[in-house]
N, CA, C and O atoms as CSV, one atom per row, in Angstrom:
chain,resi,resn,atom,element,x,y,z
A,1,UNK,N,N,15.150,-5.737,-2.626
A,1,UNK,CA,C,14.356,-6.938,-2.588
A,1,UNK,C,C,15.296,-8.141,-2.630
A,1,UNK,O,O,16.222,-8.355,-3.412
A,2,UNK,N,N,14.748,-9.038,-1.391
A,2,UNK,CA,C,16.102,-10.295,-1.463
A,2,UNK,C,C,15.409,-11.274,-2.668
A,2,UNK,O,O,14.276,-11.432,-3.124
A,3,UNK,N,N,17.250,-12.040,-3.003
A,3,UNK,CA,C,16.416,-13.221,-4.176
A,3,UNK,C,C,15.707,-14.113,-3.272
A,3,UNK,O,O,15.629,-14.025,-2.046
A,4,UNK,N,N,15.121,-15.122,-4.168
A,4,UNK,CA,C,14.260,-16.095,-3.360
A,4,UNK,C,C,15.438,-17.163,-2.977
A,4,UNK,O,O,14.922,-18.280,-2.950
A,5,UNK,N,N,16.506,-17.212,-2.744
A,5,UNK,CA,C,17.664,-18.184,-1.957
A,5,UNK,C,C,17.901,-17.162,-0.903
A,5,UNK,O,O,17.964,-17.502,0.278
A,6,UNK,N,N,18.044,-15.832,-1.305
A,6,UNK,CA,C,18.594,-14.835,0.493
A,6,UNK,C,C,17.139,-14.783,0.969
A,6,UNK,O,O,17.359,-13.764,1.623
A,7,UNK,N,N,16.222,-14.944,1.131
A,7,UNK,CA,C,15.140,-15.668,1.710
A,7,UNK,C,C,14.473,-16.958,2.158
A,7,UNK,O,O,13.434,-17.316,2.713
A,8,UNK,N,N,15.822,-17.591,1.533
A,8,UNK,CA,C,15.393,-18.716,2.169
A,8,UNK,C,C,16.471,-18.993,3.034
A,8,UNK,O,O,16.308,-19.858,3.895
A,9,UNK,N,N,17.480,-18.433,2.950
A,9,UNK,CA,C,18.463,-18.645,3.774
A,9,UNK,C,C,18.426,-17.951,5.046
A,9,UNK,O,O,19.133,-18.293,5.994
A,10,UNK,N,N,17.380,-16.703,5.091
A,10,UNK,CA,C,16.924,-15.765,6.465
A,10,UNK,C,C,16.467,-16.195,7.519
A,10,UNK,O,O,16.707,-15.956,8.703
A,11,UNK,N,N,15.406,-17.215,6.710
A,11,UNK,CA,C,13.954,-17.808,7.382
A,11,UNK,C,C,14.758,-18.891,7.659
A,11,UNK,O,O,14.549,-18.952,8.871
A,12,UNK,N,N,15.556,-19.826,7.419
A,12,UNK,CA,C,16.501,-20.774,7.977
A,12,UNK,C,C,17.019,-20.592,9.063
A,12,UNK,O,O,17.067,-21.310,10.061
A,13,UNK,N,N,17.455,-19.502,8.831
A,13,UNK,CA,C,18.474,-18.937,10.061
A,13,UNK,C,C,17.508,-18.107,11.220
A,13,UNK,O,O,17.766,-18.172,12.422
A,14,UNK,N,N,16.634,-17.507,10.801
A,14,UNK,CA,C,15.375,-17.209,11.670
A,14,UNK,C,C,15.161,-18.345,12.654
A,14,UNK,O,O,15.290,-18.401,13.877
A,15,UNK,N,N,14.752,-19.334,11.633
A,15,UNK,CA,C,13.975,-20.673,12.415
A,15,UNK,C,C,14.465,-21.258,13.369
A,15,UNK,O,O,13.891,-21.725,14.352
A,16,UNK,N,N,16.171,-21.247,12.959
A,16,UNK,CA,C,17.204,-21.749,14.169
A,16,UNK,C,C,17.032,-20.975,15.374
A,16,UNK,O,O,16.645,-21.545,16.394
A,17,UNK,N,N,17.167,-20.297,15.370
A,17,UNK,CA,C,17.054,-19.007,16.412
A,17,UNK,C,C,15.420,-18.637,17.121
A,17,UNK,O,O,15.304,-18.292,18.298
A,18,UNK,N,N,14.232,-18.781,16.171
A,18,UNK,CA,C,13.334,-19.032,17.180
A,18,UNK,C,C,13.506,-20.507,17.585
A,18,UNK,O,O,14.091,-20.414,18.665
A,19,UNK,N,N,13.341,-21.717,17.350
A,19,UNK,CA,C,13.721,-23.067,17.967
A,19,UNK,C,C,14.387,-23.094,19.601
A,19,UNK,O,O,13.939,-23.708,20.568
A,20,UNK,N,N,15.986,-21.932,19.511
A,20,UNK,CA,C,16.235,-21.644,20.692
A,20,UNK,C,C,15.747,-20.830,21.542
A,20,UNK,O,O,16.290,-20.720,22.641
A,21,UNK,N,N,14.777,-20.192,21.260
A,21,UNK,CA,C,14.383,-18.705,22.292
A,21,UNK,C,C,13.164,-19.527,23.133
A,21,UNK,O,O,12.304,-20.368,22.873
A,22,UNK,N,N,13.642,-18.736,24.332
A,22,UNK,CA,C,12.211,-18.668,25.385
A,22,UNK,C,C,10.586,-18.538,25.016
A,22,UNK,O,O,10.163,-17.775,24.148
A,23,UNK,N,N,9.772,-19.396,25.810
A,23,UNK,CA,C,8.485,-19.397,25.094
A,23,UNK,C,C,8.477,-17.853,25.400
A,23,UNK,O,O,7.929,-17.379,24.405
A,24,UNK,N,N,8.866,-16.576,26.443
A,24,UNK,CA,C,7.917,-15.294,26.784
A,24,UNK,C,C,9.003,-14.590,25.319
A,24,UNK,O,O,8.757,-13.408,25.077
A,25,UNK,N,N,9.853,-15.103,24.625
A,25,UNK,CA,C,10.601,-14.502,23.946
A,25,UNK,C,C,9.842,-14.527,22.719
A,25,UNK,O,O,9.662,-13.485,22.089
A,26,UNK,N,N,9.306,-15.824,22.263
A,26,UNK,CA,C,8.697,-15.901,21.261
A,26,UNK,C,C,7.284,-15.363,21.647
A,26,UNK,O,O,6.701,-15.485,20.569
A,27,UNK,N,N,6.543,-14.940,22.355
A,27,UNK,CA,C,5.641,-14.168,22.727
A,27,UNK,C,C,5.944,-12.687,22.171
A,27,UNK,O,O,5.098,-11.967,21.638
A,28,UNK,N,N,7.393,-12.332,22.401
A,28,UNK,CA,C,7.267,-10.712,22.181
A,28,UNK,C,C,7.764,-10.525,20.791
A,28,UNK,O,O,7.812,-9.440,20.211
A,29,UNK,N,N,8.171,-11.809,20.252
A,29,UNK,CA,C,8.663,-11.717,18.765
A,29,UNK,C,C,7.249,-11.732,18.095
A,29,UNK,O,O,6.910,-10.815,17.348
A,30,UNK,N,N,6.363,-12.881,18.402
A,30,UNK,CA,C,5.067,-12.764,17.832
A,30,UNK,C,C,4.230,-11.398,17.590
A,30,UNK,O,O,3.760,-10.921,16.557
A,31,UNK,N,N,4.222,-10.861,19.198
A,31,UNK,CA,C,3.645,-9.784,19.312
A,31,UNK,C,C,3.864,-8.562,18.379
A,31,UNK,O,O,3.026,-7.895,17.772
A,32,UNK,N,N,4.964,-8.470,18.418
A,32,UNK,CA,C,5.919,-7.366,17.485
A,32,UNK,C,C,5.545,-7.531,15.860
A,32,UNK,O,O,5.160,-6.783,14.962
A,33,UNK,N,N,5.897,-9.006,16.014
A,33,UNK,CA,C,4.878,-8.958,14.082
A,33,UNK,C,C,3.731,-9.000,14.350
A,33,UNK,O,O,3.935,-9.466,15.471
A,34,UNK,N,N,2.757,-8.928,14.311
A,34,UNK,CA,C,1.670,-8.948,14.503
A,34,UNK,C,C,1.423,-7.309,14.134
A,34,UNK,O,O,0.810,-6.914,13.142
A,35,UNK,N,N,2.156,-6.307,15.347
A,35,UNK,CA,C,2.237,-5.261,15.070
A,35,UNK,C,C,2.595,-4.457,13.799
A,35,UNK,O,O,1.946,-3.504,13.369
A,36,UNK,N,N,3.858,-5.039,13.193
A,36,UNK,CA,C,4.757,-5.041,12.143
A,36,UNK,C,C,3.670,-5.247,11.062
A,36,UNK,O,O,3.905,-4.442,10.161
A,37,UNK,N,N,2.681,-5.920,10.806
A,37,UNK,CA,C,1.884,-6.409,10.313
A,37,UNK,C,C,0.644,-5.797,9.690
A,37,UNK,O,O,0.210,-5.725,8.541
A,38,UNK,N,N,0.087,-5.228,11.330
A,38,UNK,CA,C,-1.296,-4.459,11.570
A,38,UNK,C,C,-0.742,-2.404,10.830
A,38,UNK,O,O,-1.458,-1.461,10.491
A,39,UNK,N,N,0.607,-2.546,10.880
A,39,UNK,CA,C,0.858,-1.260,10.714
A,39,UNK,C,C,1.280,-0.993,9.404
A,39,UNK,O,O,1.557,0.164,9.088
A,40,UNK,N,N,1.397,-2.277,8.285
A,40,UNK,CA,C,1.906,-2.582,6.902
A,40,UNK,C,C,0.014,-2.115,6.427
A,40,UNK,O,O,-0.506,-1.333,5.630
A,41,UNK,N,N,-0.429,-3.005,7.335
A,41,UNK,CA,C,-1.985,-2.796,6.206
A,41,UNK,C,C,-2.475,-1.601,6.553
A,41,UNK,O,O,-3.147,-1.112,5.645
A,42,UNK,N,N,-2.365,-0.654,7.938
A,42,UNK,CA,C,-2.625,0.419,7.950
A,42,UNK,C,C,-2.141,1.319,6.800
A,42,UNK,O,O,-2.838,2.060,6.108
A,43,UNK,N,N,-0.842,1.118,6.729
A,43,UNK,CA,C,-0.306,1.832,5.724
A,43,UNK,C,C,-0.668,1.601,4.163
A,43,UNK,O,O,-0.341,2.347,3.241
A,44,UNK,N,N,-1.338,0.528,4.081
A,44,UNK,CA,C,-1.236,0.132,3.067
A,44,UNK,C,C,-2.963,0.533,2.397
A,44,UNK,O,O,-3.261,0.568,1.204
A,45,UNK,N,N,-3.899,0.798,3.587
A,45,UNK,CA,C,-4.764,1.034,3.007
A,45,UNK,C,C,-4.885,2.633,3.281
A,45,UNK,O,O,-5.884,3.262,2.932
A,46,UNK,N,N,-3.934,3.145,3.846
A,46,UNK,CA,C,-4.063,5.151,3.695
A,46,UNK,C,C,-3.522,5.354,2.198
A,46,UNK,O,O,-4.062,6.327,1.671
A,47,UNK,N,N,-2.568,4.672,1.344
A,47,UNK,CA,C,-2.128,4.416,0.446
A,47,UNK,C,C,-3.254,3.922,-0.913
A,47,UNK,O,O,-3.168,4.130,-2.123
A,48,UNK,N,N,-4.232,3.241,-0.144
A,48,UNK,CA,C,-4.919,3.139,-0.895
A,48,UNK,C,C,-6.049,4.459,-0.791
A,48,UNK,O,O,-6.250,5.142,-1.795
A,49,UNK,N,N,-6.537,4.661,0.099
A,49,UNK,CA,C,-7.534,6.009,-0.090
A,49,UNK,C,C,-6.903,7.052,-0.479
A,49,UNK,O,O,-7.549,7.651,-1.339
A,50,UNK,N,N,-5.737,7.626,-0.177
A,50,UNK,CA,C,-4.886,8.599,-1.194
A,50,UNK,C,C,-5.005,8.421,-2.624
A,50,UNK,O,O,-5.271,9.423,-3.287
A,51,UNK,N,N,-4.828,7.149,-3.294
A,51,UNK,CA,C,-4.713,7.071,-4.661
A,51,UNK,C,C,-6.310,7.186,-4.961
A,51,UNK,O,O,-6.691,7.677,-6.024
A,52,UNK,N,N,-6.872,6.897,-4.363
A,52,UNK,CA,C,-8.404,6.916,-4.260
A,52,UNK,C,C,-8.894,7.975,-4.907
A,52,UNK,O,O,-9.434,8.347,-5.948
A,53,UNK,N,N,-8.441,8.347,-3.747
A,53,UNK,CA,C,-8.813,10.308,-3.998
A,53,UNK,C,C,-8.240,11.091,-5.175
A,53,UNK,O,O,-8.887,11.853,-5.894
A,54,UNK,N,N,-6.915,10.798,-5.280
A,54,UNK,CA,C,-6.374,11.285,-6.553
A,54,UNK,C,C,-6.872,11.213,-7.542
A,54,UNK,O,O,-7.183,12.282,-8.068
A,55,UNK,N,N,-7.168,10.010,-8.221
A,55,UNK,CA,C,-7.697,9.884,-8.583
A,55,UNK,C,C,-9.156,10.228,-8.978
A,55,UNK,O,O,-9.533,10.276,-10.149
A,56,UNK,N,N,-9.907,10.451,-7.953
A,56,UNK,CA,C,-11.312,11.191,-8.312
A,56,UNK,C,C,-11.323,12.387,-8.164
A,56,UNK,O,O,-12.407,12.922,-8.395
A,57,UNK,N,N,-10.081,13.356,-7.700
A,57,UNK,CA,C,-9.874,14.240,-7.679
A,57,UNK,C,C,-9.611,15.193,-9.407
A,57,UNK,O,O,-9.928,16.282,-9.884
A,58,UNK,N,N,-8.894,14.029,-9.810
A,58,UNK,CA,C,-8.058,14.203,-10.992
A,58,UNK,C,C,-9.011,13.974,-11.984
A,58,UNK,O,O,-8.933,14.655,-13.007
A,59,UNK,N,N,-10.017,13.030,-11.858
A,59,UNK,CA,C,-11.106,13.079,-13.011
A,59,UNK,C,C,-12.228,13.833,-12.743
A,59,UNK,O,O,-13.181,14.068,-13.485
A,60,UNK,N,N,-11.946,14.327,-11.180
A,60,UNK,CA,C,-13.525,15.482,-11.498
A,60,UNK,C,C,-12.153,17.065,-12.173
A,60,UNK,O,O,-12.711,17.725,-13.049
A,61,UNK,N,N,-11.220,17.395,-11.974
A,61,UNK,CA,C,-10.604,18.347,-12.456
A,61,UNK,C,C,-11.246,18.002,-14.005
A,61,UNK,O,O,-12.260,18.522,-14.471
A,62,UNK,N,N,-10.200,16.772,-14.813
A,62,UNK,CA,C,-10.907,16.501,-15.815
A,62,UNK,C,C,-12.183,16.937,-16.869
A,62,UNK,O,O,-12.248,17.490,-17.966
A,63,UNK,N,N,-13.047,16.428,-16.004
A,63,UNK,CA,C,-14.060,16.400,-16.226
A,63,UNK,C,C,-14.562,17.961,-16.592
A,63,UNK,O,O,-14.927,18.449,-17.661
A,64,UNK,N,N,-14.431,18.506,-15.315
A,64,UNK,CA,C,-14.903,20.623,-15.511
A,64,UNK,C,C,-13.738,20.639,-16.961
A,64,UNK,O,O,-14.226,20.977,-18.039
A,65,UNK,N,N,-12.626,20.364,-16.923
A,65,UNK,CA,C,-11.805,21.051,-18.343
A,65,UNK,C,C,-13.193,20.420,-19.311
A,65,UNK,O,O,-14.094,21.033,-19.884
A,66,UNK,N,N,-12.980,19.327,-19.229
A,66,UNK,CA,C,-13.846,18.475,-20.106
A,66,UNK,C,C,-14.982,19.621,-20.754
A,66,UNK,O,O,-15.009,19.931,-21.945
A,67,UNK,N,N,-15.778,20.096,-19.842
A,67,UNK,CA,C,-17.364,20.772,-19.927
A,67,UNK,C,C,-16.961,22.287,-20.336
A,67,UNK,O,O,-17.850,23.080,-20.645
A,68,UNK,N,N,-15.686,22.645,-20.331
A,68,UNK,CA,C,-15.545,24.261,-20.341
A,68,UNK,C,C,-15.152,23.982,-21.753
A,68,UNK,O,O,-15.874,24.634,-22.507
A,69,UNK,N,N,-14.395,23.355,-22.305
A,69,UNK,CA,C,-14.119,22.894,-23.820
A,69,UNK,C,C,-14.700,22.747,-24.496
A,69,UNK,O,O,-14.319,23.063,-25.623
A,70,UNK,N,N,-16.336,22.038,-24.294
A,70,UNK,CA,C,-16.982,21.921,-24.800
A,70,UNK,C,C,-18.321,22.984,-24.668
A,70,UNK,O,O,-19.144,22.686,-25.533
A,71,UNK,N,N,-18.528,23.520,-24.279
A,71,UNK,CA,C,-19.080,25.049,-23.961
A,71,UNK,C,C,-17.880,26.171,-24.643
A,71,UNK,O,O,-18.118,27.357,-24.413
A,72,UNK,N,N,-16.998,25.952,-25.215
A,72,UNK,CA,C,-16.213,27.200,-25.705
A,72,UNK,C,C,-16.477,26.588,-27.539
A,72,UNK,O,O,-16.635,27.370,-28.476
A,73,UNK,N,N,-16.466,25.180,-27.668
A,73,UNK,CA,C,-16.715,24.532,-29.181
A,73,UNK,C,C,-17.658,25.203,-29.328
A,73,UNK,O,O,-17.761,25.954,-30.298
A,74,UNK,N,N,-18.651,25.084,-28.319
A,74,UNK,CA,C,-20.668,25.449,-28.570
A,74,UNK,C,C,-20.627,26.651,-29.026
A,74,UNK,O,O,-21.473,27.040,-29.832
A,75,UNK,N,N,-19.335,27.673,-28.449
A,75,UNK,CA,C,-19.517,29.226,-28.575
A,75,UNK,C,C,-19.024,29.204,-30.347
A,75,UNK,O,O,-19.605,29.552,-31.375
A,76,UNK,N,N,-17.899,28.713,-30.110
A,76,UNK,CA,C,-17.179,29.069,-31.823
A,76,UNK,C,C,-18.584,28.709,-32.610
A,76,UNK,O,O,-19.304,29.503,-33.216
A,77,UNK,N,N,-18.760,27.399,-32.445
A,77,UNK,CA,C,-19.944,27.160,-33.594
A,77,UNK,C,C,-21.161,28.332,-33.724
A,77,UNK,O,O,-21.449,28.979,-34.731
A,78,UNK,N,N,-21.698,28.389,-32.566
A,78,UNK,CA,C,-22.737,29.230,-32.646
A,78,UNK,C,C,-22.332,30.761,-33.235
A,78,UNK,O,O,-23.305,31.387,-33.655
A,79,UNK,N,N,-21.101,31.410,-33.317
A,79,UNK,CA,C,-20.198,32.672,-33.763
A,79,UNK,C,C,-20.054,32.545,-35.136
A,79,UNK,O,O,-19.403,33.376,-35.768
């Protein structure tokens, strides 16, 4: 992770460099993030339904331990 000065010094030096490029250049730079972009939140929300799932995966496991524990208490007591 850059500090917030090697980020500002990127986007500086970025800026110079789009300033000089061709408008069809900055077209395919745009395009490309955009992409760069659309494929962060893709990722970012399979990332989220994975943990999703784990998660409800992990509390219905839970849960059955949960009910068999307490159905084996019911037995001792009732013994």
């Amino acid at each position: 992770m850059k500090t917030e000065h090697e980020r500002e010094q990127l986007i500086k030096a970025i800026n110079v460099l789009l300033n000089q490029a061709y408008d069809s250049t900055l077209d395919e730079i745009y395009a490309l993030l955009q992409k760069i972009e659309d494929e962060e939140d893709e990722n970012d929300l399979r990332a989220y339904h994975a943990a999703k799932s784990d998660i409800e995966n992990n509390s219905l496991i839970a849960w059955d331990d949960i009910k068999k524990e307490i159905a084996n208490e019911r037995k001792k007591d009732v013994a």
